[in-house]
Short mmCIF file of C-alpha atoms in Angstrom, two decimals:
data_model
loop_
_atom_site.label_atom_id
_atom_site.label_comp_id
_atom_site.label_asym_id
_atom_site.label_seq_id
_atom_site.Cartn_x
_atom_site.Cartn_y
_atom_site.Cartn_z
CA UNK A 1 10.85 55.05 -34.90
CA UNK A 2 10.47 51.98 -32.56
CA UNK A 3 12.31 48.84 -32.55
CA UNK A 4 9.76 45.61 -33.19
CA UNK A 5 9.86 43.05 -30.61
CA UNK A 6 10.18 39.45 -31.83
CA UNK A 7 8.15 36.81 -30.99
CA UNK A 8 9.74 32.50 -30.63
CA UNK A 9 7.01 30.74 -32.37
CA UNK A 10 9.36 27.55 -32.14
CA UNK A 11 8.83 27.91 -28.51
CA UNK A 12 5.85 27.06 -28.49
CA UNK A 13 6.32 23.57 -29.77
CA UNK A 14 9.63 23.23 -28.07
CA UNK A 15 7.87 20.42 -25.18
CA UNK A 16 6.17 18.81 -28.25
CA UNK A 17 9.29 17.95 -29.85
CA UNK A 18 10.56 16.93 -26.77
CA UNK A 19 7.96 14.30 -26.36
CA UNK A 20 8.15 13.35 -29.91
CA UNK A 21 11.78 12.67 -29.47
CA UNK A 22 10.93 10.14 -26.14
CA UNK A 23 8.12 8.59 -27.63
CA UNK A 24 10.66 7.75 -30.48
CA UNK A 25 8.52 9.35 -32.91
CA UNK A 26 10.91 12.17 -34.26
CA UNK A 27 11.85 11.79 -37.70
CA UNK A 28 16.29 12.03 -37.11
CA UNK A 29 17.74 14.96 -39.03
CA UNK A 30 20.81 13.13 -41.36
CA UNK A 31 23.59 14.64 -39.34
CA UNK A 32 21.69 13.04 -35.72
CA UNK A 33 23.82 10.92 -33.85
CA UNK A 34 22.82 6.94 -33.55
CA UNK A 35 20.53 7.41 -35.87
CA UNK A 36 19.81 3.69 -36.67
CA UNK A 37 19.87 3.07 -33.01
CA UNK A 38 16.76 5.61 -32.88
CA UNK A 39 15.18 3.61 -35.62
CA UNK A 40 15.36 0.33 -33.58
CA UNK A 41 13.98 2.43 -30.82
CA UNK A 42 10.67 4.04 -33.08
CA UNK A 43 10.18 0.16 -34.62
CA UNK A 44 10.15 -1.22 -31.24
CA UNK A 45 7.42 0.71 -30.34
CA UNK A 46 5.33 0.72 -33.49
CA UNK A 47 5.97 -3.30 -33.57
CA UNK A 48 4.02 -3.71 -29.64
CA UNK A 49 1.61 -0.99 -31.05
CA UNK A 50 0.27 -3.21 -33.98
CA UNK A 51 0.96 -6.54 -31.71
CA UNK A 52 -1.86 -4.79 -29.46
CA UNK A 53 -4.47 -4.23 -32.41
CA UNK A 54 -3.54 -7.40 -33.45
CA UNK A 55 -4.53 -9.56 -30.85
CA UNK A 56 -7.48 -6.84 -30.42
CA UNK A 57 -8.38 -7.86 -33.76
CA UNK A 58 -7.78 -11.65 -33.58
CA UNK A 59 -9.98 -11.49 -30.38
CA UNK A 60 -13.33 -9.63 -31.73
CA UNK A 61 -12.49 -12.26 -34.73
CA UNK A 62 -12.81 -15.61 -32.89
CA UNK A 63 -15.86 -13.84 -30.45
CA UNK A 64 -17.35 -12.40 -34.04
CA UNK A 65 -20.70 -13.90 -33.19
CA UNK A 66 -20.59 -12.27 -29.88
CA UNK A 67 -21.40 -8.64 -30.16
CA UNK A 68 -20.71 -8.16 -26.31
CA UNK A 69 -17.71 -8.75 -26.41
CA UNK A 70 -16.69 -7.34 -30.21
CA UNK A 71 -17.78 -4.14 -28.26
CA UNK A 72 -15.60 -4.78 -25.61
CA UNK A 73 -12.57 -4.73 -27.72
CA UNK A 74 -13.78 -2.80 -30.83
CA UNK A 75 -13.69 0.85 -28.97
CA UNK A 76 -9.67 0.49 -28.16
CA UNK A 77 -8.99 -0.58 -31.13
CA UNK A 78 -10.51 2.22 -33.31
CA UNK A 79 -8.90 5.03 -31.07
CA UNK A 80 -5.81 3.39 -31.69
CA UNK A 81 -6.22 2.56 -34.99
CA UNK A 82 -7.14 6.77 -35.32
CA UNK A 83 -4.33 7.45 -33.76
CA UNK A 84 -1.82 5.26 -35.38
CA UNK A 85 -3.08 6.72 -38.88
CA UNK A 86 -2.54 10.45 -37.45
CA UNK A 87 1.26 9.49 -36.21
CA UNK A 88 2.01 7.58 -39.59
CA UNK A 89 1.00 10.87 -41.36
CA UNK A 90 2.49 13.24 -38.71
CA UNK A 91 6.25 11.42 -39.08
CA UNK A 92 5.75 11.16 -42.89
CA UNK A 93 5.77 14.87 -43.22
CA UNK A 94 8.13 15.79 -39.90
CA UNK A 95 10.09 17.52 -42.35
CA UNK A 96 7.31 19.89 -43.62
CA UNK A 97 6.02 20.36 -40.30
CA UNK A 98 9.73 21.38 -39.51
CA UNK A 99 9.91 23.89 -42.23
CA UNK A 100 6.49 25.13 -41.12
CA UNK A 101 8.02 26.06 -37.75
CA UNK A 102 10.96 27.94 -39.32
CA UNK A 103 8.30 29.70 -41.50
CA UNK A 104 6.43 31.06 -38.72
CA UNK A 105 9.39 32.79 -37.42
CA UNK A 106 9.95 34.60 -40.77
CA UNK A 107 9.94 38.90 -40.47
CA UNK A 108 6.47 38.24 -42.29
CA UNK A 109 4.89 36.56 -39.78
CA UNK A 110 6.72 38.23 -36.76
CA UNK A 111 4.95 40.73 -34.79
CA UNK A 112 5.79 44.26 -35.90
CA UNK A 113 4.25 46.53 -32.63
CA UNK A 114 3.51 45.91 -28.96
CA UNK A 115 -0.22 45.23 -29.40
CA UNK A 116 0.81 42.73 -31.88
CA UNK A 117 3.05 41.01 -29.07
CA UNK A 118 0.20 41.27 -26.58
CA UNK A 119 -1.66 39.47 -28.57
CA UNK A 120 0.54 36.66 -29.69
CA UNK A 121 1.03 36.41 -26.01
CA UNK A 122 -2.04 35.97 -24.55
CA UNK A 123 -3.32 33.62 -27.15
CA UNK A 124 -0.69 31.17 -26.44
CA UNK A 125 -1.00 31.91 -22.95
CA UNK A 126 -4.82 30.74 -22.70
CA UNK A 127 -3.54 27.94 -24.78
CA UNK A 128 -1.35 26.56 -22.25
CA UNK A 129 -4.76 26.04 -19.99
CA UNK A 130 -6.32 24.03 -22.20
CA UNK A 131 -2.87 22.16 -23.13
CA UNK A 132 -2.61 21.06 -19.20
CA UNK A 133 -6.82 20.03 -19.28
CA UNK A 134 -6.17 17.82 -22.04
CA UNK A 135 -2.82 16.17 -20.50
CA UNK A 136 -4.92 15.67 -17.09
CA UNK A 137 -7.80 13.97 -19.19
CA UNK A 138 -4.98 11.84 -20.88
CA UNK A 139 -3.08 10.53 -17.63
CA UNK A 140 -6.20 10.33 -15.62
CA UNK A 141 -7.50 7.65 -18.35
CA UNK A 142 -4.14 5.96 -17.57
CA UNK A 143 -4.43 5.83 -14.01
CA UNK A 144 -7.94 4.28 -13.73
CA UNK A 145 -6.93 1.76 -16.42
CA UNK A 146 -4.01 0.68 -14.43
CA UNK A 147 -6.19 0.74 -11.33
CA UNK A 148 -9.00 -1.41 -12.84
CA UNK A 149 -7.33 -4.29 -13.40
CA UNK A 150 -6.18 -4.70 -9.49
CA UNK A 151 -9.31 -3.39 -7.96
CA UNK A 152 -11.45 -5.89 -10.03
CA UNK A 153 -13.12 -8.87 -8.10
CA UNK A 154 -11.83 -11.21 -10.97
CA UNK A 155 -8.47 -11.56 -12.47
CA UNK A 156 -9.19 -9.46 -15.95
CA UNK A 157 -6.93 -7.84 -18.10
CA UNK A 158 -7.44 -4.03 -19.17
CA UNK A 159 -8.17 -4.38 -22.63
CA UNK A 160 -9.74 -8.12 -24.09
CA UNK A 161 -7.25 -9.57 -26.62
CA UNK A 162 -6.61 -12.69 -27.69
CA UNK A 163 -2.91 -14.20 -26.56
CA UNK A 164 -0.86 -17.17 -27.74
CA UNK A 165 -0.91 -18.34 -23.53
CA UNK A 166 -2.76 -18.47 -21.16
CA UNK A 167 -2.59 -15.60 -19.56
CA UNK A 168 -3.97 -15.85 -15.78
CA UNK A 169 -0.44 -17.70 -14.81
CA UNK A 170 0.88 -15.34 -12.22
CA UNK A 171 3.79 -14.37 -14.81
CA UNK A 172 1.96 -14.18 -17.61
CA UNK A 173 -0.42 -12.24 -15.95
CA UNK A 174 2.10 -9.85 -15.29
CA UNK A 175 3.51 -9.43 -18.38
CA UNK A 176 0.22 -9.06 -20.08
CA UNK A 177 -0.84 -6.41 -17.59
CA UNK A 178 2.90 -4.32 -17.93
CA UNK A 179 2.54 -5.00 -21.37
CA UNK A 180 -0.92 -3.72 -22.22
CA UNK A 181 -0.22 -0.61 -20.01
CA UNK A 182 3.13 0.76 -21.49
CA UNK A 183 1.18 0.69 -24.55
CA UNK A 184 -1.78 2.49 -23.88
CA UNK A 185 0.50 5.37 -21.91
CA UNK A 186 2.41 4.42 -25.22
CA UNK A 187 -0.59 6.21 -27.35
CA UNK A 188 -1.84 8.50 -24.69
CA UNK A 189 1.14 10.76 -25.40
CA UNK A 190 1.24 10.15 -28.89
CA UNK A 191 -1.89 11.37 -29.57
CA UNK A 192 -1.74 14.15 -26.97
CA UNK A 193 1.84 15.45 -28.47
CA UNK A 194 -0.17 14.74 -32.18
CA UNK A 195 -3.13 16.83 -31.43
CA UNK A 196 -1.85 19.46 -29.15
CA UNK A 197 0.83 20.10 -32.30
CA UNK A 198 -1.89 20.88 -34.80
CA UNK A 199 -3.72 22.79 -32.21
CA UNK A 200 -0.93 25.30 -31.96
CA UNK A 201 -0.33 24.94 -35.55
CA UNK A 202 -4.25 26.41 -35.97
CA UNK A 203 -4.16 28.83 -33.28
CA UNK A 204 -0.91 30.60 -35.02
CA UNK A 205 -3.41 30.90 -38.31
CA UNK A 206 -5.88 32.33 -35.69
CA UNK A 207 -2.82 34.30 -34.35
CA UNK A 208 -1.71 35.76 -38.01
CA UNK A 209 -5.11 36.70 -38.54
CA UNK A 210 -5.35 38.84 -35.67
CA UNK A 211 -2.07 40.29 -36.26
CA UNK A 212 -2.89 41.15 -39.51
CA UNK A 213 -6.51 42.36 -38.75
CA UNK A 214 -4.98 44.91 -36.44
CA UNK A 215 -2.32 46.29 -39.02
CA UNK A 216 -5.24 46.86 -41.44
CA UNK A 217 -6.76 48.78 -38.48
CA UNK A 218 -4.15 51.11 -38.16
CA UNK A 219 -2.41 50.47 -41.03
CA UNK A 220 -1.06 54.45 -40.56
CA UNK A 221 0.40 52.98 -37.55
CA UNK A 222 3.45 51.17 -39.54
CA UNK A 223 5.96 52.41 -41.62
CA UNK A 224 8.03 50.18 -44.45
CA UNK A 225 11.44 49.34 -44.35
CA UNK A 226 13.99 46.38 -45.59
CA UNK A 227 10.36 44.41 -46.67
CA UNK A 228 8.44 44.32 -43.63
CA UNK A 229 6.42 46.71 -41.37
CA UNK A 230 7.82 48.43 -38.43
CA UNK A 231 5.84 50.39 -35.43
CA UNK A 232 5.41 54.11 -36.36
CA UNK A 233 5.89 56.83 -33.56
CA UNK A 234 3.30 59.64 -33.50
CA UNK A 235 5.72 62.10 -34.14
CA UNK A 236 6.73 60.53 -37.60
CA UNK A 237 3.04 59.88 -38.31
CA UNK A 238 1.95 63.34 -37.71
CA UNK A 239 4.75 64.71 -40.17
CA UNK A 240 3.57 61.78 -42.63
CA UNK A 241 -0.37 63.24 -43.08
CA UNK A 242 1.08 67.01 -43.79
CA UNK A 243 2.11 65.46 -47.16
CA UNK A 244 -0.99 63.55 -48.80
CA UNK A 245 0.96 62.00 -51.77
CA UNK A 246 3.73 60.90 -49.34
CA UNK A 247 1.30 59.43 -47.34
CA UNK A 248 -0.82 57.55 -50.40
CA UNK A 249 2.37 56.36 -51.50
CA UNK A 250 3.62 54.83 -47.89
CA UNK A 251 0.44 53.48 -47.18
CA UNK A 252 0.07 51.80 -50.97
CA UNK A 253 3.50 50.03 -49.44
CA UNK A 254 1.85 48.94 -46.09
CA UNK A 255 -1.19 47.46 -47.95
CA UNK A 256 1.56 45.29 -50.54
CA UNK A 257 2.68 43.80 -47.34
CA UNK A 258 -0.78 43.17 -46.02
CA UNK A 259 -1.57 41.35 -48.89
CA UNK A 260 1.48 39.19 -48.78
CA UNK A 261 0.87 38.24 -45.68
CA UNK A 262 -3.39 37.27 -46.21
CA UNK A 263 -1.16 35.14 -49.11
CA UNK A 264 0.95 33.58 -46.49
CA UNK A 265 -1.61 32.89 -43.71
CA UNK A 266 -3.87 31.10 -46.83
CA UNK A 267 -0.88 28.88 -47.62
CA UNK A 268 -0.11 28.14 -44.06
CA UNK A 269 -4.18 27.07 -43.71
CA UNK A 270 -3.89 24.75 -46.74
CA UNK A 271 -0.03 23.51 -46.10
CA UNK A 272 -1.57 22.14 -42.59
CA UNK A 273 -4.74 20.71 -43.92
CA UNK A 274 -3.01 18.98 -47.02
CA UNK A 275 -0.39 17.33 -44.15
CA UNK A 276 -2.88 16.45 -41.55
CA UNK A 277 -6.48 15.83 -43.67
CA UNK A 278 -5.75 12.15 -43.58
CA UNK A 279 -5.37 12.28 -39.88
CA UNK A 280 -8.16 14.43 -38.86
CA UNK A 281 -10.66 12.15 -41.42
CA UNK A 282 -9.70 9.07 -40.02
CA UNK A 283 -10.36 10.40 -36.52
CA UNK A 284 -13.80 11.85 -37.57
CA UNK A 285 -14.78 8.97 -39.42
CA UNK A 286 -14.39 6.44 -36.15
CA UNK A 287 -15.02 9.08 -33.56
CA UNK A 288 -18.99 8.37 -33.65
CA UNK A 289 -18.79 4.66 -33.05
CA UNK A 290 -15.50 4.85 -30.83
CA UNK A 291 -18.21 7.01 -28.49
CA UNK A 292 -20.92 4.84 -28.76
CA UNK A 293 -19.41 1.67 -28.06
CA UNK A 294 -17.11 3.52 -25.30
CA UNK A 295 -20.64 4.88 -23.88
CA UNK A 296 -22.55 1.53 -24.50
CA UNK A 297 -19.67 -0.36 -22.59
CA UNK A 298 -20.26 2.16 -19.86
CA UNK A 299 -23.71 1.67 -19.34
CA UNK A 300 -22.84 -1.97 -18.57
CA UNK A 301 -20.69 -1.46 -15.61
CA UNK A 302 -21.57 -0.76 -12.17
CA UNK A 303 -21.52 3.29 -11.75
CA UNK A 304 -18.92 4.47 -9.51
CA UNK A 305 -16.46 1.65 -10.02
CA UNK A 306 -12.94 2.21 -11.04
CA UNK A 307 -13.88 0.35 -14.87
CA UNK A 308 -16.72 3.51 -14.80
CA UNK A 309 -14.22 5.60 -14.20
CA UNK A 310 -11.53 4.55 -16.86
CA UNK A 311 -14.62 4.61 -19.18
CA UNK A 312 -15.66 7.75 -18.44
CA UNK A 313 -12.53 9.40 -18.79
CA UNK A 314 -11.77 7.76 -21.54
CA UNK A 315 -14.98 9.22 -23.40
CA UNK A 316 -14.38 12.82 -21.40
CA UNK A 317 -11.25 12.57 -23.72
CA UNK A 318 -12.69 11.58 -26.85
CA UNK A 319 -15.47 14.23 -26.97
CA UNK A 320 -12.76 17.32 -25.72
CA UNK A 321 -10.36 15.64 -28.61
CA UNK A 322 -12.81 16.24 -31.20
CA UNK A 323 -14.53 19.26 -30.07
CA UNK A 324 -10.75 21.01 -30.14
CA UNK A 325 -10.22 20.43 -33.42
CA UNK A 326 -14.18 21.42 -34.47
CA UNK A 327 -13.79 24.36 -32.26
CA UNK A 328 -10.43 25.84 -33.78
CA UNK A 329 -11.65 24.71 -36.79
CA UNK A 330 -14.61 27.26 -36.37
CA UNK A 331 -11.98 29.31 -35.02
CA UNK A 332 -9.96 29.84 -38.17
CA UNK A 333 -13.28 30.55 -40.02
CA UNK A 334 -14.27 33.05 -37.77
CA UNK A 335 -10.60 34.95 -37.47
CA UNK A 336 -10.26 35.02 -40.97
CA UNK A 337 -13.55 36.13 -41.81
CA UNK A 338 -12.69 39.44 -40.33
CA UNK A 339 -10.06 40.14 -42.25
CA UNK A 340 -12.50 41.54 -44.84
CA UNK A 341 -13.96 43.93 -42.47
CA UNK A 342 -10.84 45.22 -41.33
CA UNK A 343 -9.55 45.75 -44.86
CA UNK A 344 -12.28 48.51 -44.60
CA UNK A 345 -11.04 50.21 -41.98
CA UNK A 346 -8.23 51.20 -43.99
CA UNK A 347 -7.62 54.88 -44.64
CA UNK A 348 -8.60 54.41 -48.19
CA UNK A 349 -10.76 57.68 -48.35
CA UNK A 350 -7.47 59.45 -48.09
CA UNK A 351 -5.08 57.53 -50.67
CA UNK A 352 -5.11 57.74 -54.28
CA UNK A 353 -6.30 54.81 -56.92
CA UNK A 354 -3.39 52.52 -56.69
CA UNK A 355 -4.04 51.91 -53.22
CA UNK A 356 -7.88 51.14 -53.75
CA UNK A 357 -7.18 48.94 -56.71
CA UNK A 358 -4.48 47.03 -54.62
CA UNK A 359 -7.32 47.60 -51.58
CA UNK A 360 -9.95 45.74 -54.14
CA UNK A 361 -7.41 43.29 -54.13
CA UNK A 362 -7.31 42.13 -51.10
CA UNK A 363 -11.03 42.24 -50.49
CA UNK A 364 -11.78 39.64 -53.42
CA UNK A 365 -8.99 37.70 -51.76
CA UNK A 366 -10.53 37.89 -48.65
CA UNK A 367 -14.22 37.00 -49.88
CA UNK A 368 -13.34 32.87 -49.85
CA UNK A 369 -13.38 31.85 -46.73
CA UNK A 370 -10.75 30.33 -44.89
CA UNK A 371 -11.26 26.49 -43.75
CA UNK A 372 -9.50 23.33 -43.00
CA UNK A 373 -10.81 20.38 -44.93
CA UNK A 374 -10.83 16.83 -43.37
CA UNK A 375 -10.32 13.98 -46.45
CA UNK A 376 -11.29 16.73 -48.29
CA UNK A 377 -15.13 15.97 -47.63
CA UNK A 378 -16.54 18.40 -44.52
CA UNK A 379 -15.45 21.72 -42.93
CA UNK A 380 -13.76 20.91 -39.59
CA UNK A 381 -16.10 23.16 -37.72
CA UNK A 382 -18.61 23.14 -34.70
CA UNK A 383 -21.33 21.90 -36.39
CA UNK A 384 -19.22 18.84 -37.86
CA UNK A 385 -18.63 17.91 -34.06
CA UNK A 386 -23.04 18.45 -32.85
CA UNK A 387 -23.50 15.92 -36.14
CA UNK A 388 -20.69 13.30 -34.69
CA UNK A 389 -22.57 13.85 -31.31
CA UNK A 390 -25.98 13.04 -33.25
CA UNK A 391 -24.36 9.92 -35.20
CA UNK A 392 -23.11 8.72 -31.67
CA UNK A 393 -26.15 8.96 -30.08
CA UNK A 394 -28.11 7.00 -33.16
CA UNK A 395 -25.42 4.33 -32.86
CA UNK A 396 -26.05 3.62 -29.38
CA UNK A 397 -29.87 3.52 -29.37
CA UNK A 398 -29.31 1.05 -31.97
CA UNK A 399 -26.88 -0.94 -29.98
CA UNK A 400 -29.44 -0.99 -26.73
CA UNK A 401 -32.34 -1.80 -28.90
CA UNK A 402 -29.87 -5.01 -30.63
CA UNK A 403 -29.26 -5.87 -26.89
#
């Protein structure tokens, strides 16, 4: 018999947290040390987080009849409106999303052979990639937004906003410009720590289903013991098939833990979309006309200036934000969609009825798909992100034919 290796799904979100915890977004566990002192710290930032939508707000408001500049101002503050609705929903349920780590590192979800570890492995590790592309995006929008405002031929601010003073004074204009900039870093990393958390969250589903489309592939492969599956060696196998009833009878015990597990990855899918639906709705529901105004404000600049370049970074980000989620959306779908095949792949020819009623089981199981719902109203899936594309593009032929 061979001795499973284990696999640190915590890991993986290890840097998250640690961001979380700068940002002063973590939720405090009760035993944390100045934990009030943290609090100050997490309403400190919220408070210059809704002052900035504020005078955002107050601005498009007294240039309403202006839709110029309302488009100037509107495209900031829907991303950060977006993403202050995803943090407010992320720290509401910290503590599920805490329990939802510890869950993942349960024997259930562990790996149980080497293949199983290879796989865990170089999922996460093509992850990291794509982690890195999206913080690049992210700090690159932050650079060019710092740069804009000094390489301008006026004396402009980075975002328009209405202020109670006037603020092209030398100090002032200072102020404004550290001001408007620790914010905006501010909310890059939020949302990049937000959405780079429920990407790993969905590629573990995608992970689990794997894992568990594998076992069902060579579910003669595993043996039970203490209520989980461990790695088989081909000696003890080979003994195993001499004896057909033995054999029904350990397999019948590999399939109960199968199905367990299909049970598991199905709560996991619905636990995440129940804590983040809000999130991901709110971010689909702006994301058209956050990229059309973002692309209309574009086409109003002078190409190849540093204000083109903030913009276009900033809209680079937007569409990779919610393709990601559309395209491990699609992912999920697709993973767990095989799980049906693979449940025919088991030796079922050669066990007796129990196993093929408990086989029939899992198979109905299987037959509804699994999703994540956003607000409960659309599949987060490929095709939801092509019809934001289309929306986008409707928006700003309307906007150009207005103007």
């Amino acid at each position: 018999m061979k001795k499973n290796k284990t696999f640190d799904y915590s890991q993986l979100m290890a840097h998250i947290f640690k961001i979380y915890k700068i940002l002063g977004f973590w939720r405090p566990d009760p035993d944390m040390k100045h934990k009030n002192l943290y609090h100050c710290y997490t309403a400190f930032w919220l408070s210059l987080s809704i002052t900035f939508m504020s005078s955002q707000v107050i601005y498009m408001y007294n240039n309403r009849k202006s839709l110029k500049e309302v488009l100037a101002a509107l495209y900031i503050t829907l991303t950060f409106v977006s993403i202050l609705a995803r943090q407010l929903t992320t720290y509401k349920a910290m503590n599920e999303l805490k329990e939802i780590i510890k869950q993942l590192n349960r024997p259930l979800f562990q790996v149980k052979c080497q293949k199983h570890y290879e796989i865990a492995e170089e999922t996460n590790r093509n992850q990291r990639l794509l982690y890195n592309i999206c913080l690049f995006l992210g700090v690159s929008t932050d650079i060019f937004a710092a740069l804009f405002p000094l390489f301008s031929k006026e004396k402009v601010i980075l975002a328009k906003a209405w202020f109670p003073y006037d603020w092209t004074k030398p100090f002032n204009y200072f102020m404004t410009y550290i001001f408007q900039n620790a914010v905006l870093i501010w909310h890059t990393f939020v949302c990049y720590s937000i959405d780079i958390f429920t990407f790993i969250l969905l590629v573990q589903i995608g992970i689990q289903c794997d894992i568990l489309c594998y076992t069902l592939n060579h579910l003669d492969d595993f043996y039970f013991k203490d209520g989980i599956l461990h790695e088989i060696s081909l000696r003890d196998k080979l003994e195993l098939r001499k004896d057909m009833e033995k054999f029904s009878k350990a397999m019948v015990k590999n399939l109960v833990v199968c199905v367990q597990h299909h049970r598991e990855i199905i709560k996991l899918a619905k636990d995440i979309q129940r804590i983040k639906e809000i999130g991901i709705f709110v971010l689909f529901a702006s994301g058209a006309l956050v990229l059309c105004t973002c692309l209309f404000q574009l086409s109003m600049v002078q190409f190849g200036s540093v204000e083109s370049m903030m913009l276009l970074f900033f809209s680079i980000c937007m569409l990779t934000e919610q393709f990601l989620y559309c395209w491990f959306g699609s992912d999920v779908i697709y993973k767990g969609s095989l799980i049906l095949q693979a449940a025919y792949n088991t030796p079922w020819t050669d066990c007796n009825s129990k196993f093929r009623k408990i086989l029939l089981q899992l198979t109905t199981q299987a037959c509804c798909p699994l999703n994540i719902l956003a607000g409960g109203l659309f599949i987060m899936s490929v095709p939801v992100f092509i019809s934001v594309l289309q929306t986008s593009y409707s928006y700003l032929t309307l906007l150009h034919s207005i103007q």
